[in-house]
PDB file of C-alpha atoms in Angstrom:
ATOM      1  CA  UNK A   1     277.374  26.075 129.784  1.00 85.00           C
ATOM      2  CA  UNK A   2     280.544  24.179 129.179  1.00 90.00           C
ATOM      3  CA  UNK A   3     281.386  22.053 126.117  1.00 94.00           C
ATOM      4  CA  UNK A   4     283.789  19.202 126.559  1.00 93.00           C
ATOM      5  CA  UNK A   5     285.127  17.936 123.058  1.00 95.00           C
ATOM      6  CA  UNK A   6     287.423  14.851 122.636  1.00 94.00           C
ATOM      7  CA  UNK A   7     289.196  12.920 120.290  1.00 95.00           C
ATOM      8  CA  UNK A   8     291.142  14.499 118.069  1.00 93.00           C
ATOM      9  CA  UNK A   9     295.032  13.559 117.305  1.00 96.00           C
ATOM     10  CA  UNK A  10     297.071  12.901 114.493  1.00 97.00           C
ATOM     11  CA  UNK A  11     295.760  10.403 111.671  1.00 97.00           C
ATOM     12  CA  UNK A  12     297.445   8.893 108.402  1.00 98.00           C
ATOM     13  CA  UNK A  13     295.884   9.830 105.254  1.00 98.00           C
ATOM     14  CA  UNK A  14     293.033   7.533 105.153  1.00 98.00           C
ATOM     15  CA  UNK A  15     292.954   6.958 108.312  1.00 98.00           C
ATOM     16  CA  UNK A  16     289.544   7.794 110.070  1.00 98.00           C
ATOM     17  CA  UNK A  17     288.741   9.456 113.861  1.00 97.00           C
ATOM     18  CA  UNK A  18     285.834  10.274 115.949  1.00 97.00           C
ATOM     19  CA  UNK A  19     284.882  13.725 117.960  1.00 98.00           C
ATOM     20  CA  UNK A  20     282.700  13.531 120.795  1.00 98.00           C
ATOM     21  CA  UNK A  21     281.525  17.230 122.041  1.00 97.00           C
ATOM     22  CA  UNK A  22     279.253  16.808 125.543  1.00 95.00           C
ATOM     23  CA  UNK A  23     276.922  19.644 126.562  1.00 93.00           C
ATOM     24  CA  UNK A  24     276.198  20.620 130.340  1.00 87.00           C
ATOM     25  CA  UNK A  25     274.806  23.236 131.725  1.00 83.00           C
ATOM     26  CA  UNK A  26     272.622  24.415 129.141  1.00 73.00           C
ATOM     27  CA  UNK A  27     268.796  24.812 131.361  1.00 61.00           C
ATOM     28  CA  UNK A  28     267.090  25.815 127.511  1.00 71.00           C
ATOM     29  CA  UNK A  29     266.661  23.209 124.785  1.00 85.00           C
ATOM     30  CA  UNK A  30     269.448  22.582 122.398  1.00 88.00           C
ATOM     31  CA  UNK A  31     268.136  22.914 119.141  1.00 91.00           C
ATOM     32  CA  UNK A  32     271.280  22.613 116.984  1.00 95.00           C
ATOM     33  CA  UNK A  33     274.416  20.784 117.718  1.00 96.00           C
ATOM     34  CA  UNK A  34     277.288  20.675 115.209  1.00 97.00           C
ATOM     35  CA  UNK A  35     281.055  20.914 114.098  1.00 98.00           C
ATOM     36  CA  UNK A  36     282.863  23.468 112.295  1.00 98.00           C
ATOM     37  CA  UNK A  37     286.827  23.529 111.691  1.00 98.00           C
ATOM     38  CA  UNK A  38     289.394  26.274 111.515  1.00 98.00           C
ATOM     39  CA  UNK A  39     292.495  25.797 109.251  1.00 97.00           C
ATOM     40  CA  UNK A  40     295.422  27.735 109.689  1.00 93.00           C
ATOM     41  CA  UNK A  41     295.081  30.837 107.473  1.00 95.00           C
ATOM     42  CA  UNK A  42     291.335  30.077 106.969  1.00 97.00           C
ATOM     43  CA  UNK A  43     287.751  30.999 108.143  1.00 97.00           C
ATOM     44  CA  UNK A  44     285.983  28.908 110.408  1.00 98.00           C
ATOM     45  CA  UNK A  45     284.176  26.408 108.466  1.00 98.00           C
ATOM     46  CA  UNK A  46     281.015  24.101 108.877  1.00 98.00           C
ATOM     47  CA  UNK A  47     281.777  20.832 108.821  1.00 98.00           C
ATOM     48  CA  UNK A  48     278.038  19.298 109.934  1.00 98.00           C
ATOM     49  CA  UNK A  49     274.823  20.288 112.417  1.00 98.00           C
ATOM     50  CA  UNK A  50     272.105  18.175 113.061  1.00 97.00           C
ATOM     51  CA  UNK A  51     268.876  19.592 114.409  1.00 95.00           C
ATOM     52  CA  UNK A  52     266.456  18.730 117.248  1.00 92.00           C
ATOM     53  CA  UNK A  53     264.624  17.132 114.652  1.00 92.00           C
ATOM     54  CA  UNK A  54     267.418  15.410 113.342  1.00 92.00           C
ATOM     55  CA  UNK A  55     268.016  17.060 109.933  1.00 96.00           C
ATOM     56  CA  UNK A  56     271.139  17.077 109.089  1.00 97.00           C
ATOM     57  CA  UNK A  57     273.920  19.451 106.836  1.00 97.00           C
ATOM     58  CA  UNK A  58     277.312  18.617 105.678  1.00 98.00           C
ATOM     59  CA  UNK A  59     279.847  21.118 103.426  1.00 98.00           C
ATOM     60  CA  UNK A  60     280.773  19.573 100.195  1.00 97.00           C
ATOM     61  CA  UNK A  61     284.289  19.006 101.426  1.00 97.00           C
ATOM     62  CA  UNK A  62     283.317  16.082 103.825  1.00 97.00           C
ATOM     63  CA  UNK A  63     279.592  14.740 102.088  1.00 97.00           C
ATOM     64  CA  UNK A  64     280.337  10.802 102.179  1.00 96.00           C
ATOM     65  CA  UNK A  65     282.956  10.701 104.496  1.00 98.00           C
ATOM     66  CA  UNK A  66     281.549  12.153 107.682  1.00 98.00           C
ATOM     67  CA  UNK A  67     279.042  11.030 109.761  1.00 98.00           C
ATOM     68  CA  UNK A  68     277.297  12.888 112.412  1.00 98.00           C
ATOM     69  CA  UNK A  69     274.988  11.930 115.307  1.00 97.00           C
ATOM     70  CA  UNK A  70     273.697  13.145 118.647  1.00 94.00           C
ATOM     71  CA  UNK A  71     272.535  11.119 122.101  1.00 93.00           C
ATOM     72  CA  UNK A  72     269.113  13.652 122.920  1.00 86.00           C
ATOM     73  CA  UNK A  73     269.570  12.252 126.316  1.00 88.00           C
ATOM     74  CA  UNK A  74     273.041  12.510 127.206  1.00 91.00           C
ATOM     75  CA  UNK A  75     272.868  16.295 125.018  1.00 92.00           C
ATOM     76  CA  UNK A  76     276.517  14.590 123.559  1.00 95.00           C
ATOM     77  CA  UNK A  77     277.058  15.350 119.663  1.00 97.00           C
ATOM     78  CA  UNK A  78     279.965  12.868 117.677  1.00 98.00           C
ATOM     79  CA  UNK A  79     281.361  12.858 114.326  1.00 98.00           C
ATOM     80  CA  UNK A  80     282.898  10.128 112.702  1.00 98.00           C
ATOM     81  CA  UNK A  81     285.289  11.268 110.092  1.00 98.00           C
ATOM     82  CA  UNK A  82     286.367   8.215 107.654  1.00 98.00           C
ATOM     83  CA  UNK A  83     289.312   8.329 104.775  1.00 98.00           C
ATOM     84  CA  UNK A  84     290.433  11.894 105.962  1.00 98.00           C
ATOM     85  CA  UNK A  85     293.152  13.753 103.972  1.00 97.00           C
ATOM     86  CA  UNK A  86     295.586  16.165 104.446  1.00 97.00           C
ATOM     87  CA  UNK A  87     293.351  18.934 104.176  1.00 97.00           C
ATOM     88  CA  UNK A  88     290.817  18.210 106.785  1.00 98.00           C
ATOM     89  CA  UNK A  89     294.169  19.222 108.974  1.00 98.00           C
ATOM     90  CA  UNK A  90     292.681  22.174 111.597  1.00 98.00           C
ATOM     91  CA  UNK A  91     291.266  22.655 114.465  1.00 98.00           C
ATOM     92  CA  UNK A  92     287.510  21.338 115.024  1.00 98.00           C
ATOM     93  CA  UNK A  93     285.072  23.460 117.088  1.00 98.00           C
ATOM     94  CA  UNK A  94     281.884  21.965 118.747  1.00 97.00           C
ATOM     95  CA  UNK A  95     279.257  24.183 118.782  1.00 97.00           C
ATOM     96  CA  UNK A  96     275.615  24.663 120.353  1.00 95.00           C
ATOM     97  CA  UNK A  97     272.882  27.215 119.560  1.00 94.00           C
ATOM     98  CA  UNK A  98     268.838  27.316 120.947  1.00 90.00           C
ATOM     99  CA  UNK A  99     266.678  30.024 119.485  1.00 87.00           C
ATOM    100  CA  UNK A 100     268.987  33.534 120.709  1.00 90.00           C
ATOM    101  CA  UNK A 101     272.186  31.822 121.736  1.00 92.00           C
ATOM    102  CA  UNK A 102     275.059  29.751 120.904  1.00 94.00           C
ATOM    103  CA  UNK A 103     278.306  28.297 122.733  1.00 95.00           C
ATOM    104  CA  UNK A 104     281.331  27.263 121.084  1.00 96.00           C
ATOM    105  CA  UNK A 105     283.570  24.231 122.708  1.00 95.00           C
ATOM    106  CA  UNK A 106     287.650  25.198 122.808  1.00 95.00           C
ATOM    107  CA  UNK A 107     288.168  23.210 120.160  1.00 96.00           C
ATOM    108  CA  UNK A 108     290.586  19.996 119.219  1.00 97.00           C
ATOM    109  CA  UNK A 109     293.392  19.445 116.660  1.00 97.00           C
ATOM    110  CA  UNK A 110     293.079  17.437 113.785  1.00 98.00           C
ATOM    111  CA  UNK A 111     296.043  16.479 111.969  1.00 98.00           C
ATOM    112  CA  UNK A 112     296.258  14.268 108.841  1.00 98.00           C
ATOM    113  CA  UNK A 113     299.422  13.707 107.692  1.00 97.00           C
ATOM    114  CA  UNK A 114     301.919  10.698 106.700  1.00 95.00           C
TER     115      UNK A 114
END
């Protein structure tokens, strides 16, 4: 399975960006497809999934400013990240998971800063 993630880069407070993470690979169903970060110092964090079915989570930290969506058919997961601050600063992982496993993309740097 290989996870190919794009789009991070540096951003003025404010400022927005957009992560695309594309799945291939996988022969089982993706049921989960989602974003987590990693701040230097920190735990990994969740940023957002969204199911098979759609449903969707979001931490606290990012509720109202992040958006996330998946194309089914191209098995491709985005998030849109609006007004970001200094403190979304880290590195954002894609991730995958079906019912006993899970892949994690290599991850791209986010930095927010003026």
């Amino acid at each position: 399975v290989q996870l190919v993630e794009s789009g991070g880069g540096l951003v003025l407070p404010g400022g927005s960006l957009s992560l695309s993470c594309a799945a291939s690979g996988s022969s089982s169903s993706i049921s989960i497809m989602g974003w987590y970060r990693q701040a230097p110092g920190k735990q990994r964090e969740l940023v957002a999934t969204i199911s098979r079915r759609g449903s969707l989570n979001y931490a606290d930290s990012v509720l109202g400013r992040c958006t996330i969506s998946r194309d089914f058919a191209k098995d491709t997961v985005y998030l849109q990240m609006n007004n970001l601050k200094p403190e979304d600063t880290a590195i954002y992982y894609c991730k995958i998971s079906g019912a006993d496993w899970q892949y994690w993309g290599q991850g791209t740097q986010v930095t927010v800063s003026s």
